[in-house]
XYZ file of C-alpha atoms in Angstrom:
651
model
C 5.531 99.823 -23.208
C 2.846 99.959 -20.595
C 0.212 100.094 -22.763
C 1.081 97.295 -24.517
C 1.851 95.222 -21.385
C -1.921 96.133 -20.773
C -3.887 95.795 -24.154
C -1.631 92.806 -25.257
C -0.704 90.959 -22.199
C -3.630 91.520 -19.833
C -0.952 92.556 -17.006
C -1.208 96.145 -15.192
C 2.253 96.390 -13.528
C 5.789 94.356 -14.263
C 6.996 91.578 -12.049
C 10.491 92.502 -10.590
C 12.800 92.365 -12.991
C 10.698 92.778 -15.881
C 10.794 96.462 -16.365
C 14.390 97.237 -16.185
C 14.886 94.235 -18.753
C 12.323 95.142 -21.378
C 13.301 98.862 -20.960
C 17.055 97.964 -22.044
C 16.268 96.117 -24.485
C 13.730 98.773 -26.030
C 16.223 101.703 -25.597
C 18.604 99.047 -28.084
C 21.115 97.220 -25.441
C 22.010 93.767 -24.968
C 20.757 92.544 -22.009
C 21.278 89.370 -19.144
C 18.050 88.618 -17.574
C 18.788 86.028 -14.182
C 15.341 86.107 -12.869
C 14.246 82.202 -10.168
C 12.807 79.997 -11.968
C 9.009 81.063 -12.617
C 9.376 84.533 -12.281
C 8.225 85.718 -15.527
C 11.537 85.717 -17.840
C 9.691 84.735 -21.047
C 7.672 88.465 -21.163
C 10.980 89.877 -21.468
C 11.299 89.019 -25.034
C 7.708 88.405 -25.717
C 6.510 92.671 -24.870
C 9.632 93.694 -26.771
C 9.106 91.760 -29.614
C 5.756 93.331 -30.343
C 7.252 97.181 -30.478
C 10.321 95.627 -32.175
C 10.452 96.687 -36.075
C 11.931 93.546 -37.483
C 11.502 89.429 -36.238
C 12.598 88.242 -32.532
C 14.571 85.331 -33.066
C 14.835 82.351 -29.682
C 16.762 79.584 -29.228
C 15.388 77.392 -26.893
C 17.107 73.966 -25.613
C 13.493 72.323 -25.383
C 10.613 71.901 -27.708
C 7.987 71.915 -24.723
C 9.167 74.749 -23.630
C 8.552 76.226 -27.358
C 5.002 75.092 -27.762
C 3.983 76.427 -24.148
C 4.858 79.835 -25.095
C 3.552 79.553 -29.074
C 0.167 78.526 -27.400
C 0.395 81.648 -24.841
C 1.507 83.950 -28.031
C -1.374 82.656 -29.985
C -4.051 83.508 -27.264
C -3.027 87.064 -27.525
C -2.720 87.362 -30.913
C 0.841 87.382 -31.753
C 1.945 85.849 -34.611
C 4.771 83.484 -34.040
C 5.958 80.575 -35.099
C 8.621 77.726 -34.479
C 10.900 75.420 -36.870
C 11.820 71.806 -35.195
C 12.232 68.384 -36.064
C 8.556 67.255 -36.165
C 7.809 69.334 -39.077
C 7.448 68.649 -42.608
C 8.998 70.518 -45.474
C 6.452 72.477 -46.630
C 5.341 73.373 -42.684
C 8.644 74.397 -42.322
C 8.762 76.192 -46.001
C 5.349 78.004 -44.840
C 7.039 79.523 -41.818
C 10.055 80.632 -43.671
C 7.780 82.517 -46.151
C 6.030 84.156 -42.846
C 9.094 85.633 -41.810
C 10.452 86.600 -44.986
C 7.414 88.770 -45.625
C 7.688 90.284 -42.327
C 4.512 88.729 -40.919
C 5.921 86.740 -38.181
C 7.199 88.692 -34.721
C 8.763 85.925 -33.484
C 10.108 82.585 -34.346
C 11.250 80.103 -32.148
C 14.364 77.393 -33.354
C 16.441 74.989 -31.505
C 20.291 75.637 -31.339
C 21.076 72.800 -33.616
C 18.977 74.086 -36.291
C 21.504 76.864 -36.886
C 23.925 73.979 -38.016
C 22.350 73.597 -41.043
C 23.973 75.744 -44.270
C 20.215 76.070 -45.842
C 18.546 77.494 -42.845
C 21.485 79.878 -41.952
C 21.135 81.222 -45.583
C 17.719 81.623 -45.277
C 18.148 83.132 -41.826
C 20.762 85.613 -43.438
C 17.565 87.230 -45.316
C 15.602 88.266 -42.738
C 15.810 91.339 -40.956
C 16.019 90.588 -36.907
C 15.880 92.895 -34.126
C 16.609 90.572 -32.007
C 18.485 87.201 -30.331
C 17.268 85.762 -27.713
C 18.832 82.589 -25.885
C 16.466 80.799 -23.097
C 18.324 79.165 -20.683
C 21.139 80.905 -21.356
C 23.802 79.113 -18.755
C 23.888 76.173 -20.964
C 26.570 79.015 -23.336
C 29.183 78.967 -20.484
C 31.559 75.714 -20.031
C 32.009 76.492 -16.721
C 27.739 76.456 -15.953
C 25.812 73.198 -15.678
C 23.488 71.803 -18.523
C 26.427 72.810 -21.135
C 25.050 72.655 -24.763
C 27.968 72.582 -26.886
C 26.257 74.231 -30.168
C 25.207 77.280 -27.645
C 29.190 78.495 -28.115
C 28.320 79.507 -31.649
C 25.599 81.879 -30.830
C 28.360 84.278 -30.359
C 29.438 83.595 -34.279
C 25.666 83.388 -35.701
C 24.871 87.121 -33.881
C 27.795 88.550 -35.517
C 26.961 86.560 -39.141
C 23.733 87.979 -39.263
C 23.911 90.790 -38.234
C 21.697 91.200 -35.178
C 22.151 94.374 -33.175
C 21.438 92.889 -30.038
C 20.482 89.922 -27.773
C 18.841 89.185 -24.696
C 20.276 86.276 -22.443
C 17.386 84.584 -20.377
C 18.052 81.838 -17.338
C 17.329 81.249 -13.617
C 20.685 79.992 -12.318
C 23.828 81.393 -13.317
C 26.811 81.771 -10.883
C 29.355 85.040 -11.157
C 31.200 83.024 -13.047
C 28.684 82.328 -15.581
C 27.600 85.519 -15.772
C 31.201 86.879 -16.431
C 31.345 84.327 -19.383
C 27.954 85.101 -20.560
C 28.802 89.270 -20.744
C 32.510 88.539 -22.450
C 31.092 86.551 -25.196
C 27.984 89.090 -25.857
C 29.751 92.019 -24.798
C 26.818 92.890 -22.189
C 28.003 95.785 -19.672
C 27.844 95.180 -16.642
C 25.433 97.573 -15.712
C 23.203 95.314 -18.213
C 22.962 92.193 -16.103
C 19.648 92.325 -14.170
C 19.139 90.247 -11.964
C 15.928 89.718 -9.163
C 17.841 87.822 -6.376
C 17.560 83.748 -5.688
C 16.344 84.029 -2.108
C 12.701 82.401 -1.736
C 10.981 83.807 1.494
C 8.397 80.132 0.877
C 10.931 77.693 0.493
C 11.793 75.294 3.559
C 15.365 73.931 3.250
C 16.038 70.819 4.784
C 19.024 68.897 4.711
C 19.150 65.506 6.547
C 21.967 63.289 7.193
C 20.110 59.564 6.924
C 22.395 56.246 5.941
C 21.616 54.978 2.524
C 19.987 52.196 4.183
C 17.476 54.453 5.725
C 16.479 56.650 3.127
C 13.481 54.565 2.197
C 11.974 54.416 4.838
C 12.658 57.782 5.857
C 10.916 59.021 2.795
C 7.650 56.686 3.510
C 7.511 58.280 6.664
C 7.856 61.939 5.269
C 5.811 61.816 2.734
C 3.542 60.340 4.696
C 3.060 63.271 6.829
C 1.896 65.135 3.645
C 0.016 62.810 2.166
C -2.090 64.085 -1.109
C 0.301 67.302 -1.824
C 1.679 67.553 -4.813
C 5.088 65.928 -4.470
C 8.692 65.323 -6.652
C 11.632 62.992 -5.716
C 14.386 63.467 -7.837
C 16.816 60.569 -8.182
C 20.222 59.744 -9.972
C 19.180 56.594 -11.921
C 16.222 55.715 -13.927
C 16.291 52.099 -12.176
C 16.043 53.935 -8.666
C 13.141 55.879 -10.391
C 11.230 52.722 -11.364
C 12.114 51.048 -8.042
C 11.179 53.500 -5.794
C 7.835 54.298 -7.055
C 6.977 50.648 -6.536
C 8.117 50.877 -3.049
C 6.072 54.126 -2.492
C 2.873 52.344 -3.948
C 3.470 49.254 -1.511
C 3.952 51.616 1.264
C 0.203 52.912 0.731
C 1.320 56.524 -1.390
C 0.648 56.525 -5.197
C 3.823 56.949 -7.323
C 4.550 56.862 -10.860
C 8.542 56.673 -12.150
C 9.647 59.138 -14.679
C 12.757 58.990 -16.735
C 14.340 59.391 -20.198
C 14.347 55.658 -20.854
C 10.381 55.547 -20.512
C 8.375 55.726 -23.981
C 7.512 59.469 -24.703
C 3.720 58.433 -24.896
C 4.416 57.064 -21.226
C 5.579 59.947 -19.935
C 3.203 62.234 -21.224
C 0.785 60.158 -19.255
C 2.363 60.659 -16.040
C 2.990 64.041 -16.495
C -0.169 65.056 -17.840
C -2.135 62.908 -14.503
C 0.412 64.947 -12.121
C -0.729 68.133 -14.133
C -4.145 67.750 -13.377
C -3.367 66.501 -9.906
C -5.132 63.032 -10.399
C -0.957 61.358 -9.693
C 0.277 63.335 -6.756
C 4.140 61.955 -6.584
C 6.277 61.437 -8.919
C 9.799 59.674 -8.662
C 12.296 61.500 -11.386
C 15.607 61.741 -12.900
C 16.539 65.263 -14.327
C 14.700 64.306 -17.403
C 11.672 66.174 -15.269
C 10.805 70.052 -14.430
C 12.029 71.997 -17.597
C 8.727 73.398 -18.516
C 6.961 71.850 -16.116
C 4.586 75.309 -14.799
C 2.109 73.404 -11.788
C 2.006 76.654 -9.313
C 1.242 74.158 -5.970
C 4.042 71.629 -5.640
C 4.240 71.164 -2.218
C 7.556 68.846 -1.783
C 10.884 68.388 -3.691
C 12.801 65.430 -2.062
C 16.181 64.637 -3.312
C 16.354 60.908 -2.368
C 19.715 61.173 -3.634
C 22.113 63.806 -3.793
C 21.543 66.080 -7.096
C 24.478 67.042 -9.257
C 25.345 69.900 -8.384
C 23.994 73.259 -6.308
C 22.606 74.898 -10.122
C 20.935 71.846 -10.524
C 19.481 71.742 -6.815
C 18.468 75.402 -6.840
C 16.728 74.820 -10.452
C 14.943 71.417 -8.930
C 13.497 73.180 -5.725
C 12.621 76.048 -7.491
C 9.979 74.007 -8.900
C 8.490 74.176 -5.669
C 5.463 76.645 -4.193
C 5.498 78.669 -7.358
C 2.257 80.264 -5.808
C 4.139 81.620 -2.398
C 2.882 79.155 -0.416
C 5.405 77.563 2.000
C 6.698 74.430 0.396
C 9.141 71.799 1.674
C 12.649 70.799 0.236
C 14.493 67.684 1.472
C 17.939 66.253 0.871
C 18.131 63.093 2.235
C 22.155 63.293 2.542
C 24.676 61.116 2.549
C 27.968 60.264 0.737
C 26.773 56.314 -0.531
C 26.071 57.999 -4.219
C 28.573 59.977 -4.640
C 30.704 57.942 -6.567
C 27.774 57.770 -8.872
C 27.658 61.157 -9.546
C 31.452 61.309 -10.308
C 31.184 58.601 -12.338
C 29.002 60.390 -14.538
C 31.450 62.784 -15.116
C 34.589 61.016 -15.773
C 32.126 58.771 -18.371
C 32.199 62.439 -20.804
C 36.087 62.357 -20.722
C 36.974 61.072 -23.972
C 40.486 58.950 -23.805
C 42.976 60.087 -25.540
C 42.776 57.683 -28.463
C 39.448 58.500 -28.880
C 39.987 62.184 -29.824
C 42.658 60.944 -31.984
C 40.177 58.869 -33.763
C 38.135 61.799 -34.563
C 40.907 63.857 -35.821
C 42.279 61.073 -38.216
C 39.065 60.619 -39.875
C 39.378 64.690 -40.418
C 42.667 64.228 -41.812
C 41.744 61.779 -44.279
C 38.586 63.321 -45.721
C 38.710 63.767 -49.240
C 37.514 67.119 -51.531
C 37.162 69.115 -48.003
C 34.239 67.041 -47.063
C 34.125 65.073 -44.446
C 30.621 62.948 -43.833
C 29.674 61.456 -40.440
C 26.935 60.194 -38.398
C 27.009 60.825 -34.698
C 25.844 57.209 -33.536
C 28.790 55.638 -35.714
C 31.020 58.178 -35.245
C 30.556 57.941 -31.011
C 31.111 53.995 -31.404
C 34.769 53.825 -33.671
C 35.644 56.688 -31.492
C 34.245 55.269 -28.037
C 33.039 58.822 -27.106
C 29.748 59.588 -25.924
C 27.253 61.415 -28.039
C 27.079 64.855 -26.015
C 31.523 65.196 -25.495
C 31.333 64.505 -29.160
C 29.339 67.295 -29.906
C 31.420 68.835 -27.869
C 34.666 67.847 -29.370
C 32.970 68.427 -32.761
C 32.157 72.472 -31.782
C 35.470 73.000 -30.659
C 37.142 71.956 -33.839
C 34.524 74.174 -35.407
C 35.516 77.324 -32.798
C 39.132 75.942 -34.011
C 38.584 77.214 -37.593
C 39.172 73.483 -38.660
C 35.526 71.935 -39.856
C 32.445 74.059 -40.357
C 28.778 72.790 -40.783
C 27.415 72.475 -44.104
C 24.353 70.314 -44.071
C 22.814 66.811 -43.086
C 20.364 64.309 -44.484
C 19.370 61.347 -43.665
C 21.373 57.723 -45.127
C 18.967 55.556 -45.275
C 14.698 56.052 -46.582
C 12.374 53.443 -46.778
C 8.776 53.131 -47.665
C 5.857 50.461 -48.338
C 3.143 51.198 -50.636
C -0.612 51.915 -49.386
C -2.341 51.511 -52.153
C -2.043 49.142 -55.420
C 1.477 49.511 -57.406
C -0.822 50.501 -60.918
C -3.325 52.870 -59.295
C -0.286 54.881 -57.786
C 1.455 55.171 -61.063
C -2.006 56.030 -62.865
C -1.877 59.513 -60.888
C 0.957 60.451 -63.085
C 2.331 60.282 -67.179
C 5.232 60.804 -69.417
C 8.339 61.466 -67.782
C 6.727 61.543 -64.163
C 5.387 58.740 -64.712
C 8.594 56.782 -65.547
C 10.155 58.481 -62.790
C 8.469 57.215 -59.756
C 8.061 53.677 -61.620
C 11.631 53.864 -61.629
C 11.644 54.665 -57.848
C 9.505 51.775 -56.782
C 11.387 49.210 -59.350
C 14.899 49.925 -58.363
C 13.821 49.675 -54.360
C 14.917 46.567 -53.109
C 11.838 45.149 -51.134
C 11.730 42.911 -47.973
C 8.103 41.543 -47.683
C 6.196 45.065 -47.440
C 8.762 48.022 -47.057
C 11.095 48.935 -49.530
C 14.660 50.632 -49.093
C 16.010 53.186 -51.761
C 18.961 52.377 -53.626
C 20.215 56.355 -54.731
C 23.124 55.277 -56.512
C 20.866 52.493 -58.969
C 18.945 55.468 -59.414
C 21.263 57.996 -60.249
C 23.181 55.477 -61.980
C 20.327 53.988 -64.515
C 18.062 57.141 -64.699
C 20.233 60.546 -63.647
C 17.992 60.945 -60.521
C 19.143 62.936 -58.574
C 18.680 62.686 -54.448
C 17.052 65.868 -53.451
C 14.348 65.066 -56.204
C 14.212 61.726 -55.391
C 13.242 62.582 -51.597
C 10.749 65.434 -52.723
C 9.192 62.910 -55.383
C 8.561 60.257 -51.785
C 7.653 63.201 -49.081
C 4.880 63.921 -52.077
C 3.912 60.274 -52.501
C 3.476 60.020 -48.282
C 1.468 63.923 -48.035
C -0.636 62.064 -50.999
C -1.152 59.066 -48.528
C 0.085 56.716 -51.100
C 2.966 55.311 -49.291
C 4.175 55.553 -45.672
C 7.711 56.618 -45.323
C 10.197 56.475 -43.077
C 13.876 58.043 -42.620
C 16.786 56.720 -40.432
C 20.421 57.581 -39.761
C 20.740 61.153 -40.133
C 24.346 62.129 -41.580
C 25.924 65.529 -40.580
C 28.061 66.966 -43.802
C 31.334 69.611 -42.361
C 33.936 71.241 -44.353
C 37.102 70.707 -43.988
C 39.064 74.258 -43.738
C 42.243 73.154 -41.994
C 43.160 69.587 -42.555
C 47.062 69.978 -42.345
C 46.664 71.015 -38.660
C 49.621 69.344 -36.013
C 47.261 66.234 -35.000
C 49.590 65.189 -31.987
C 49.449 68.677 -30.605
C 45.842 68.897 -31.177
C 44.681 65.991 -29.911
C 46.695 67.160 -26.429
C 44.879 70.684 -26.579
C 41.278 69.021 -26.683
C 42.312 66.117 -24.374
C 43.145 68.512 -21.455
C 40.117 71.071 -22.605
C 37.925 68.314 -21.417
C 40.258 67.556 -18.269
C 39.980 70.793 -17.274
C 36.224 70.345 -17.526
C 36.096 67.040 -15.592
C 38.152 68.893 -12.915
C 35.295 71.791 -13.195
C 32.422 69.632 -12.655
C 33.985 67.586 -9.985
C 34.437 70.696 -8.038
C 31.124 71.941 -8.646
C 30.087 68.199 -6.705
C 32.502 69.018 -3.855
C 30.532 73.065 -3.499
C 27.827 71.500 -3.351
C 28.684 68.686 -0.362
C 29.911 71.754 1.279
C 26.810 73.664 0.559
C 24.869 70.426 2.224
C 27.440 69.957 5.362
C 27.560 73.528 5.947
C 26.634 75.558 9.667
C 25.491 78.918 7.820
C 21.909 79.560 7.040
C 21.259 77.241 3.677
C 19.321 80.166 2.161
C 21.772 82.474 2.629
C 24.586 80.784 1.682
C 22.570 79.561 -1.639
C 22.013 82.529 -2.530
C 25.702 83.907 -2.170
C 26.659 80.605 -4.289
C 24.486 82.908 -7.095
C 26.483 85.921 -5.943
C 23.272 87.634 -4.375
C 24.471 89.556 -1.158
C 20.524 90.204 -0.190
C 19.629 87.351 1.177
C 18.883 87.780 5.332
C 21.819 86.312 7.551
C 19.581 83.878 9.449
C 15.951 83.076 7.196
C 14.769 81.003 10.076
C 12.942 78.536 7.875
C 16.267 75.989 6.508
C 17.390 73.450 8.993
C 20.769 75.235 9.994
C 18.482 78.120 11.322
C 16.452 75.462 13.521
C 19.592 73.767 14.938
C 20.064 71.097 12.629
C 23.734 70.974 11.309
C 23.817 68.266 8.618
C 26.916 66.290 9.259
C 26.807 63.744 6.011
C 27.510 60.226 7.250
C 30.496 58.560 5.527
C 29.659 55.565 2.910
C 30.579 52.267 4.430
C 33.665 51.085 4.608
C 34.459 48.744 1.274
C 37.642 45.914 1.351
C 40.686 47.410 -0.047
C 41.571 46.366 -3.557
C 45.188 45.956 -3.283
C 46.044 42.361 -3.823
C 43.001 41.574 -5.803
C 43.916 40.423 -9.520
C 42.741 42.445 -12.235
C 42.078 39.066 -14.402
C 40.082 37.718 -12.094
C 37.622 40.619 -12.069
C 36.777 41.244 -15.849
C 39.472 39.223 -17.855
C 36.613 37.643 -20.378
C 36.147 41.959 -20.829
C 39.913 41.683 -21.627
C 39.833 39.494 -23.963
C 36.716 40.898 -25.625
C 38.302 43.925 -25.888
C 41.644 42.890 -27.427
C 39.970 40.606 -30.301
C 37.191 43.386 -31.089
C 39.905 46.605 -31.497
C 43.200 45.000 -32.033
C 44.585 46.866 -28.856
C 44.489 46.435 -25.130
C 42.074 48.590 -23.472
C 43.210 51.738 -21.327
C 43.042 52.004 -17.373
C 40.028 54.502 -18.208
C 38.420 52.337 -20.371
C 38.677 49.592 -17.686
C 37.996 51.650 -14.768
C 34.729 52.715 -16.953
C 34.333 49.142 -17.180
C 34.592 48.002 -13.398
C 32.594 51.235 -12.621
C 29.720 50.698 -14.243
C 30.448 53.732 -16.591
C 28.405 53.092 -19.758
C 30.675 53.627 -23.133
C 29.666 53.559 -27.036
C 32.148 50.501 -27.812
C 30.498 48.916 -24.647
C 27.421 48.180 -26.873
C 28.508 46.553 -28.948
C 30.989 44.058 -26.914
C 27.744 43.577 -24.674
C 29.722 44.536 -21.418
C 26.906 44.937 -19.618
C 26.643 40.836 -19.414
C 30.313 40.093 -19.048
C 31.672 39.488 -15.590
C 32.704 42.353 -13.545
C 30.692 45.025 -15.124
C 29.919 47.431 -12.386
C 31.414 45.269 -9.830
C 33.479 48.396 -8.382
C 31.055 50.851 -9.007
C 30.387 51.945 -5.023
C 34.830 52.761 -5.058
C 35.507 55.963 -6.385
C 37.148 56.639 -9.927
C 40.755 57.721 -8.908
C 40.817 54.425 -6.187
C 40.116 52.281 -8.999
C 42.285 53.768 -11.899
C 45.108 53.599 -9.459
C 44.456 50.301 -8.607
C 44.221 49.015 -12.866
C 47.045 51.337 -14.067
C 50.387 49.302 -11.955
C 48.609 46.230 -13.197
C 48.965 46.732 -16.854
C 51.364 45.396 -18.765
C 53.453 48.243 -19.469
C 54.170 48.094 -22.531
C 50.366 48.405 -23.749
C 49.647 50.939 -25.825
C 47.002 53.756 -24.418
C 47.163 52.138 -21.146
C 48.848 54.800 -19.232
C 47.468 57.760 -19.564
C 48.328 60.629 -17.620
């Protein structure tokens, strides 16, 4: 083990951590790794998977992440690989055939990919020594980040037979961890972790109205003007905001968000990589991956969602040791925001019941669907429909079988005749009959499968080979769009009233969960014990010093959060006259009145599937209510609907 570390790695001696971890795994144990965020977790699978006799297989949430460690495997000789999205078929097809033969070490997949029948079959084949799952919170419902699809890990281990796995992430509360050991069956004895008290870190929490938080932050950063610098925000228009503010205020800023084109973004955070941008204003969609060593500031302009997420976003911070500031600029003006966020991945009632009629009614055990479609009829949100969707799976009443994409269309790059004179006899007629029976719209072409299959027996798979050929060639360009998932029905005479009231309060008891996690972490902010020590106990790690003299509760500074202003009460006010057109909208598009939640989502600002397509964002009212919090303004819709409306009481 140490030589290797040595002659493979270039490293002399293990971080902390890092032995006990690779020496489990080696002597043939599951293992849970909660090491602070850059303190060397991804050796822990990398040195074992080299002595291993069979393939290492990770699931990582993040492609980034995957081709940061493929390029540090590479340098040193390992031979691993990675299957995602980007790929073509016969990349992908290449790397199978690498780890069939036993040449690849390690190969690196995304969570979804295990939804797919094919690959699961193909994964059944190979020999593996090991699973390991980065970021390994996002497996426990009661953790932040929650990736739905990570619940089946627990299933796939067992399905392909792999003797053991090694669980790898840098916040996880005793909670977590408890889930994470039950559904691996990791002894206790098994869970290593290094402690989430940082000796460097600065922790400064300080009550400012939301008024004053600009120029509070101009003044602070300021003070430290040329370090390396992130401000985390809640909303991507904040983001973009801000950073114009900061630029007028004399300190170069660049926004970064989620809504930004990727090209964009890669430009921002390549220029704060090579420190030529020194701030940068971000939502969450910032930091995973991210490896700069000499960030200097993390400033949470407003409050982050909860205390994982805040110890995960400042330990991006003075990765090198160096001291390194973290400020909360607190207050309570956003919470409702935050809340908001979380009572927008509630699904209503009639929502779920959407969902499970659609199941019902599927015919031959199949049932076909496309997320974007699918979250619209149903008025869910993409990621609580995934949600929804594993649970039924975890159920025992769908299973995944495949998915492939609706809709191809191509144009032609060179002349119609010289394409078809690469080819004769019956291959020749084929792709003639592909480019004849493709309806064409000035210079792309859609498919028509069933023409095809209907005039010449063509068959889809071949059909989609025959144009991924004709694109590799450079012939035609291609493209693919609406990707369409393919489940199994296994149960569809299951009691759809008493499901639909299982799943509904599954994800009430979630909302509840995540709303609590907010209130820890006001409490965490608010609170007269040393920050760092009571962070750390948050983590359940009992080694942190009683007083680390470096937070603001050590220097005297007890943050006492200043209360939002006071809003006018909304008793008296008349529904109609706030978002009646929305009403109205509402009742012609769906044929029933909307719900309190769906109008409290509404009034809140809450963004919702259906939403897009009544354009709510430009009716009256949208977001008028958004600074009162969730329960004041259900409370306020539900005595005002007629009572007799269907779905507009729920409980």
């Amino acid at each position: 083990m140490l030589d290797s570390l040595e002659r493979t790695f270039g490293f002399r001696a293990f971080r902390p951590g890092q032995e006990a971890t690779v020496s489990a795994v080696l002597s043939g144990r599951s293992v849970a790794a909660i090491f602070p965020t850059g303190s060397g977790k991804s050796l822990c699978y990398q040195l074992p998977a080299v002595l291993l006799p069979h393939l290492t297989l990770v699931v990582s949430p993040l492609l980034a992440l995957m081709q940061d460690q493929l390029a540090f495997l590479a340098a040193r000789g390992i031979p691993a690989a990675s299957i995602d999205s980007t790929q073509s078929r016969e990349q992908v097809q290449a790397t199978m055939a690498r780890a069939k033969s036993g040449e690849l070490k390690i190969l690196m997949i995304s969570v979804e990919r295990l939804k797919n029948e094919r690959f699961r079959h193909f994964i059944g084949q190979v020999p593996i020594s090991l699973l390991v799952v980065d970021e390994a919170h996002c497996i426990s419902e009661w953790g932040h980040n929650f990736r739905p699809d990570y619940l089946k890990l627990p299933d796939y281990q067992k399905q392909f037979g792999i003797p053991q796995v090694l669980l790898l992430t840098a916040t996880a509360t005793p909670a977590v961890i408890a889930d994470m050991r039950e559904k691996f069956a990791i002894a206790a004895a098994d869970v290593i972790t290094t402690g989430f008290y940082r000796a460097n870190l600065n922790l400064q929490v300080e009550p400012v109205s939301g008024t004053a938080r600009t120029a509070r932050l101009v003044e602070w950063l300021g003070a430290r003007a040329g370090q390396p610098s992130i401000v985390y925000v809640t909303q991507q228009k904040t983001a973009e905001e801000l950073a114009a503010q900061l630029c007028g205020h004399g300190i170069p800023a660049s926004a970064y968000h989620a809504g930004m084109d990727y090209a964009d973004r890669e430009r921002v955070q390549r220029r704060f990589m090579a420190g030529t941008l020194n701030c940068i204003v971000a939502t969450i969609a910032f930091g995973m991956g991210i490896d700069k060593s000499d960030i200097r500031n993390v400033v949470h302009f407003d409050l982050p969602k909860s205390i994982e997420n805040y110890s995960q976003e400042i330990g991006r911070a003075g990765r090198d040791g160096q001291p390194s500031d973290c400020l909360v600029l607190a207050n309570r003006d956003s919470l409702s925001v935050l809340e908001n966020f979380v009572y927008g991945d509630t699904p209503e009632r009639e929502g779920i019941q959407c969902v499970l009629q659609e199941i019902a009614s599927a015919r031959e055990g199949q049932w076909e669907l496309m997320l974007s479609s699918l979250s619209e009829r149903s008025n869910i949100r993409p990621l609580p429909l995934k949600t929804l969707l594993v649970q039924l799976q975890l159920r025992g009443i769908i299973v995944p079988r495949h998915s492939y994409f609706a809709e191809y269309r191509f144009k032609t790059l060179v002349d119609v005749q010289e394409l078809l004179g690469h080819f004769d006899g019956e291959r020749r007629a084929f792709v003639e009959a592909i480019l004849t029976t493709s309806p064409r719209a000035r210079t792309w072409s859609t498919l028509d499968f069933a023409a095809l299959y209907e005039r010449h027996g063509a068959e889809r798979g071949r059909v989609v080979r025959a144009l991924e050929y004709l694109q590799e060639r450079g012939w035609i360009e291609l493209e693919s769009q609406q990707m369409t998932e393919v489940y199994g029905v296994l149960d569809a005479g299951f009691d759809l009233d008493a499901l639909c009231e299982a799943l509904y309060r599954y994800f009430k008891r979630q909302e509840g969960s995540e709303i609590a996690r907010i209130g820890a972490m006001l409490a965490l902010f608010a609170s007269d014990e040393c920050l760092s020590r009571r962070l750390a106990r948050y983590f359940g790690d009992e080694r942190a010093p009683e007083h680390c003299g470096h937070c603001s509760v050590c220097r005297g500074q007890v943050a006492r959060l200043p209360e939002p202003p006071a809003l006018p009460t909304l008793a008296g006010q008349a529904l109609r006259t706030r978002c009646g057109a929305f009403l109205d909208k509402y009742q012609a598009a769906r044929g029933v009145p909307p719900s309190a939640d769906c109008v409290t989502r509404f009034l809140c600002g809450i963004g919702m599937p259906f939403f897009t397509r009544l354009r709510a964002r430009t009716l009256p009212g949208f977001a008028a209510l958004e600074r009162y919090s969730y329960e004041q303004v259900y409370a306020w819709i539900e005595w005002q609907l007629p009572a007799g409306d269907e779905g507009a009481h729920p409980s």
